[in-house]
Coordinates of C-alpha atoms in Angstrom, one line a residue:
Chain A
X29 CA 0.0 0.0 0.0
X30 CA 1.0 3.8 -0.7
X31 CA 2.1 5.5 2.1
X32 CA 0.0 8.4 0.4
X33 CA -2.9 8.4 -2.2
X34 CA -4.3 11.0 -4.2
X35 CA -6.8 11.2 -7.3
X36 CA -4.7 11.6 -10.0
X37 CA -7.0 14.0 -12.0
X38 CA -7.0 15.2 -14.4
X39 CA -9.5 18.4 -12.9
X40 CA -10.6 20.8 -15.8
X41 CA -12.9 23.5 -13.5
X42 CA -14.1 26.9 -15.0
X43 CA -12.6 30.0 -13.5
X44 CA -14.4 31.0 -10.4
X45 CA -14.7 27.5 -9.3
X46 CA -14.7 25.6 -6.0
X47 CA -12.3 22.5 -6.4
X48 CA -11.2 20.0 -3.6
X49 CA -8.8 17.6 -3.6
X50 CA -8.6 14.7 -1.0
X51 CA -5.3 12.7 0.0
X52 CA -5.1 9.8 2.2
X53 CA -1.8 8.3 4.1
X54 CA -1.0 5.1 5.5
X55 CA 1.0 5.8 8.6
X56 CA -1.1 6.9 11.7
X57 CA 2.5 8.3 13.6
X58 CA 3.1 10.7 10.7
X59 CA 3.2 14.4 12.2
X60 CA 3.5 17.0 9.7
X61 CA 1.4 17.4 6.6
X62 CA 1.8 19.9 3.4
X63 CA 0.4 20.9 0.2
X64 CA 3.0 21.6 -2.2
X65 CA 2.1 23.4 -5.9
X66 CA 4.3 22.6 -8.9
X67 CA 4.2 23.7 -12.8
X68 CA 5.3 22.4 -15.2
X69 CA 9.0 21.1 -15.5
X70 CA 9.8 23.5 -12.1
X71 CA 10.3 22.4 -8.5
X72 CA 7.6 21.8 -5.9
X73 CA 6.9 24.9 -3.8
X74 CA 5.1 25.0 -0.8
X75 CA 1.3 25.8 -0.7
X76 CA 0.3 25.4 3.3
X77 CA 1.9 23.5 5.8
X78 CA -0.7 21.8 8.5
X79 CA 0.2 21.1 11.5
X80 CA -3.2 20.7 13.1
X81 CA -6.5 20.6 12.0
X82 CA -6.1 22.9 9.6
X83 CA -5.1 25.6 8.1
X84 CA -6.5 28.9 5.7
X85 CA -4.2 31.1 3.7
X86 CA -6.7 33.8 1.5
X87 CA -8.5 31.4 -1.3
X88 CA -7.1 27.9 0.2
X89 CA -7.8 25.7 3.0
X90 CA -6.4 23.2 4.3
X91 CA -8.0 20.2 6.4
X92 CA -6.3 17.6 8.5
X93 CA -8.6 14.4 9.8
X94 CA -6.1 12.2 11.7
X95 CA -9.2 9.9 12.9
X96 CA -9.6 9.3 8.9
X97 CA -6.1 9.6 7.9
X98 CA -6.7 11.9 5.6
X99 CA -6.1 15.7 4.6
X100 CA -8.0 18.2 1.8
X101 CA -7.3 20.9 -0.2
X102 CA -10.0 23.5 -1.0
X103 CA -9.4 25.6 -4.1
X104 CA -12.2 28.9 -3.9
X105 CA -12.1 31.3 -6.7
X106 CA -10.1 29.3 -9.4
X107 CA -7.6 31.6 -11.2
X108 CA -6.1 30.4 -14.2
X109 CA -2.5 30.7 -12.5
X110 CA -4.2 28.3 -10.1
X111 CA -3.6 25.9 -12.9
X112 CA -0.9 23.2 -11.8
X113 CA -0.3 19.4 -10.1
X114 CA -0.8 19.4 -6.5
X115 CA 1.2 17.3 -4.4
X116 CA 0.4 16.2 -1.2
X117 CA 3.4 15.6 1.3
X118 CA 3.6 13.7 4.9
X119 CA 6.4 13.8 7.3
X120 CA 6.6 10.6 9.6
X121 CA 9.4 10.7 12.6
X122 CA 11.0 9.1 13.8
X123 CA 12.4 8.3 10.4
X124 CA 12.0 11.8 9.2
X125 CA 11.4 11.0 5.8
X126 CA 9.1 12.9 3.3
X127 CA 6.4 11.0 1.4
X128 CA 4.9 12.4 -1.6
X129 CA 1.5 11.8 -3.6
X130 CA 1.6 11.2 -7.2
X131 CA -0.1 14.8 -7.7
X132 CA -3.2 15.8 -8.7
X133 CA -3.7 18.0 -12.0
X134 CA -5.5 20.8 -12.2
X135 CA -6.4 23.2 -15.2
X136 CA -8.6 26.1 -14.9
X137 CA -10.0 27.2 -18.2
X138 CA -11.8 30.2 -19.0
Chain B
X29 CA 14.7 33.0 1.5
X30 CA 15.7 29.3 1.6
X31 CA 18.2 28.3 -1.0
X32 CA 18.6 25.6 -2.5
X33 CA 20.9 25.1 -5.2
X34 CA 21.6 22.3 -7.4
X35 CA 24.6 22.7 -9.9
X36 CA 23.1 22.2 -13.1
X37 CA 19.4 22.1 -14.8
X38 CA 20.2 19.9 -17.8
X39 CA 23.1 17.3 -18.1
X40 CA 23.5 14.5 -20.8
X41 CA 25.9 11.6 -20.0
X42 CA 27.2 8.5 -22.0
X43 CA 25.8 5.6 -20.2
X44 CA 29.1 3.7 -18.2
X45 CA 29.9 7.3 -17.1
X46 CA 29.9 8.0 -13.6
X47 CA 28.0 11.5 -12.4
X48 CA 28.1 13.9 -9.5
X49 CA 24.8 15.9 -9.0
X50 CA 25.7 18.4 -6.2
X51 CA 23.3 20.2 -4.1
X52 CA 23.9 23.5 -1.6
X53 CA 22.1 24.8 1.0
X54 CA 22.3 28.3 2.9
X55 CA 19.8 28.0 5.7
X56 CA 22.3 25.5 8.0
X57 CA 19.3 22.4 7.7
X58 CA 19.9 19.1 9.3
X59 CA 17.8 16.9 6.9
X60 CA 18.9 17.0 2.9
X61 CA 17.0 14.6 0.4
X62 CA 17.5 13.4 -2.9
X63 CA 14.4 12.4 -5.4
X64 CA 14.0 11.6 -8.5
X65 CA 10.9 12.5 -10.4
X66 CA 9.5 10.7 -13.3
X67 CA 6.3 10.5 -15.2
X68 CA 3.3 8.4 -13.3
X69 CA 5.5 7.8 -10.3
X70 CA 5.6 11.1 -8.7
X71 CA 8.7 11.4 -6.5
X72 CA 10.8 8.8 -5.0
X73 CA 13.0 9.2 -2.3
X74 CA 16.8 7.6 -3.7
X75 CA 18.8 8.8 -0.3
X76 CA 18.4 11.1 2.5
X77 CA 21.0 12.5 5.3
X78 CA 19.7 14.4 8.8
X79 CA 23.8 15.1 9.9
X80 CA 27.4 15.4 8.1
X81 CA 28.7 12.1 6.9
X82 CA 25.2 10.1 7.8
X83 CA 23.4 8.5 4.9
X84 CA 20.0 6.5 5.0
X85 CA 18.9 4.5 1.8
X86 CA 15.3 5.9 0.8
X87 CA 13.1 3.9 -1.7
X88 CA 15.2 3.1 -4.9
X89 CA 19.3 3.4 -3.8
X90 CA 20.1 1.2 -6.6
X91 CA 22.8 2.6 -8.7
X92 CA 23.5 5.6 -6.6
X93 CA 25.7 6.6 -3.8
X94 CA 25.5 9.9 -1.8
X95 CA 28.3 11.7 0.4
X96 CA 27.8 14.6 2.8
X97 CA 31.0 15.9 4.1
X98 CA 29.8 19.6 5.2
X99 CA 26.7 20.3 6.6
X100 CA 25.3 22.4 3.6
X101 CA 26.5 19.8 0.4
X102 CA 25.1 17.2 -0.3
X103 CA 26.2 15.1 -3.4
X104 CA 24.4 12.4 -5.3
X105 CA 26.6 10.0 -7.4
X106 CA 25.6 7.8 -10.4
X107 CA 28.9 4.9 -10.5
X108 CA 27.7 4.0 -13.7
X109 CA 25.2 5.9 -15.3
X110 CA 22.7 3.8 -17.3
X111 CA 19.5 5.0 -19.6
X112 CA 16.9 4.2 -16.7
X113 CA 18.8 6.3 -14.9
X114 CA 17.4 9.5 -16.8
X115 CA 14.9 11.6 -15.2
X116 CA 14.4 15.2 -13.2
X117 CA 16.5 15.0 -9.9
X118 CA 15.7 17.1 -7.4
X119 CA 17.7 18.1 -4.0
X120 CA 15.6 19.1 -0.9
X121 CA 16.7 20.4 2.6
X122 CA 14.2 21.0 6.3
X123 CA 14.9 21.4 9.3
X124 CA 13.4 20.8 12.6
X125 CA 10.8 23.0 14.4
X126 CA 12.3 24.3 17.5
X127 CA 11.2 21.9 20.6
X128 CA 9.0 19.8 18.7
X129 CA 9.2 16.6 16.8
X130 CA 7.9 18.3 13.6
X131 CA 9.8 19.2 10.7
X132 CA 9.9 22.4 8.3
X133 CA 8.2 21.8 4.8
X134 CA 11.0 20.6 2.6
X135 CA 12.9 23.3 0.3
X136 CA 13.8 21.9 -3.4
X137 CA 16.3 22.9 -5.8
X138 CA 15.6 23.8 -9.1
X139 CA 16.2 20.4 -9.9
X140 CA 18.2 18.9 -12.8
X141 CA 17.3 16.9 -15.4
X142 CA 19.3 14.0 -16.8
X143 CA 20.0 12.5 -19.7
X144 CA 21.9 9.5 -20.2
X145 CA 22.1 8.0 -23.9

């Protein structure tokens, strides 16, 4: 089994959309849970770190459900710069090892 | 800013030749990864190190070898590079959250993509 799942996508939403995207891991210790962005032939960048429950930065939130071993990311107001793979990213320790989703694609069209 | 630098963006090697992929950091992180990133698979950890001169093999060490003599290098070395060797490699550093057991969000390189013919 994956340590972490996503829907591969691909999502094709209209501009002004609501998207979500759901991830699931496999290791209840893990401790530290991101949402990375990345374009096209670039590096990941981070997105929102979440640490807790969750977390809200303007347009995106972040959900963490540790009973379901799983975390969300809520996309409000799709821009067509929103358009990109999302990567979802847990942190286990001890061990201290990143694990990444496959991605999920995302395109915004006008 | 975080930086994290890898030395080159595009490299093509004959396969038997043996390849050093070198990766700097400036923000004095404890933990520095190396992935490799190919189509379908997403990213798979190859080696990671969380001191100088420790190593831990990650998911696919096969064919590669890693040395980290200072704190902010961090190497990744093909012996003999082969064709299913080429892909985008990326270099990552984080560090620990002060008094906890949770870690920064990792920092990448620009990554550099291989080719091996």
């Amino acid at each position: 089994r994956k340590e972490v799942e996503q829907d591969p996508g691909p999502f094709n939403v209209p501009e002004g959309a609501t998207v979500a995207f759901n991830c699931t891991y496999s290791n209840s210790a893990s401790q530290s849970f991101f949402w990375y962005r990345q374009d096209c032939r670039k590096e990941p960048k981070l997105l929102m770190s979440v640490y807790s429950s969750g977390n809200e930065d303007g347009r995106f939130t972040a959900q963490l459900n540790r009973a379901s071993q799983y975390i969300s990311l809520l996309i409000r107001d799709s821009k067509l710069s929103d358009s990109a793979t999302y990567l979802c990213v847990v942190n286990t320790t001890p061990g201290n090892q990143f694990y990444f989703g496959t991605g999920t694609s995302l395109t915004v069209i006008p | 800013d975080v930086k994290v630098t890898q030395s080159s963006r595009y490299l093509v090697k004959r396969t038997g030749e043996k390849v050093f992929l070198e990766c700097v950091q400036d923000m004095d992180h404890e933990n520095m990864f190396w992935y490799r990133q190919d189509p379908g698979l997403g990213l798979r950890l190859i080696y990671f190190s969380y001191d100088v001169k420790m190593k831990e093999k990650g998911d696919i060490p096969e064919g590669y070898s890693v040395s980290r003599e200072k704190k902010e290098r961090f190497s990744l070395i093909l012996e003999s590079a082969s064709t299913n060797q080429t892909s985008m490699y990326l270099c990552a550093s984080s560090s620990v959250l002060t008094g906890t057991l949770l870690v920064t969000e990792a920092f990448f390189g620009q990554g550099t993509r291989l080719t091996v013919v």
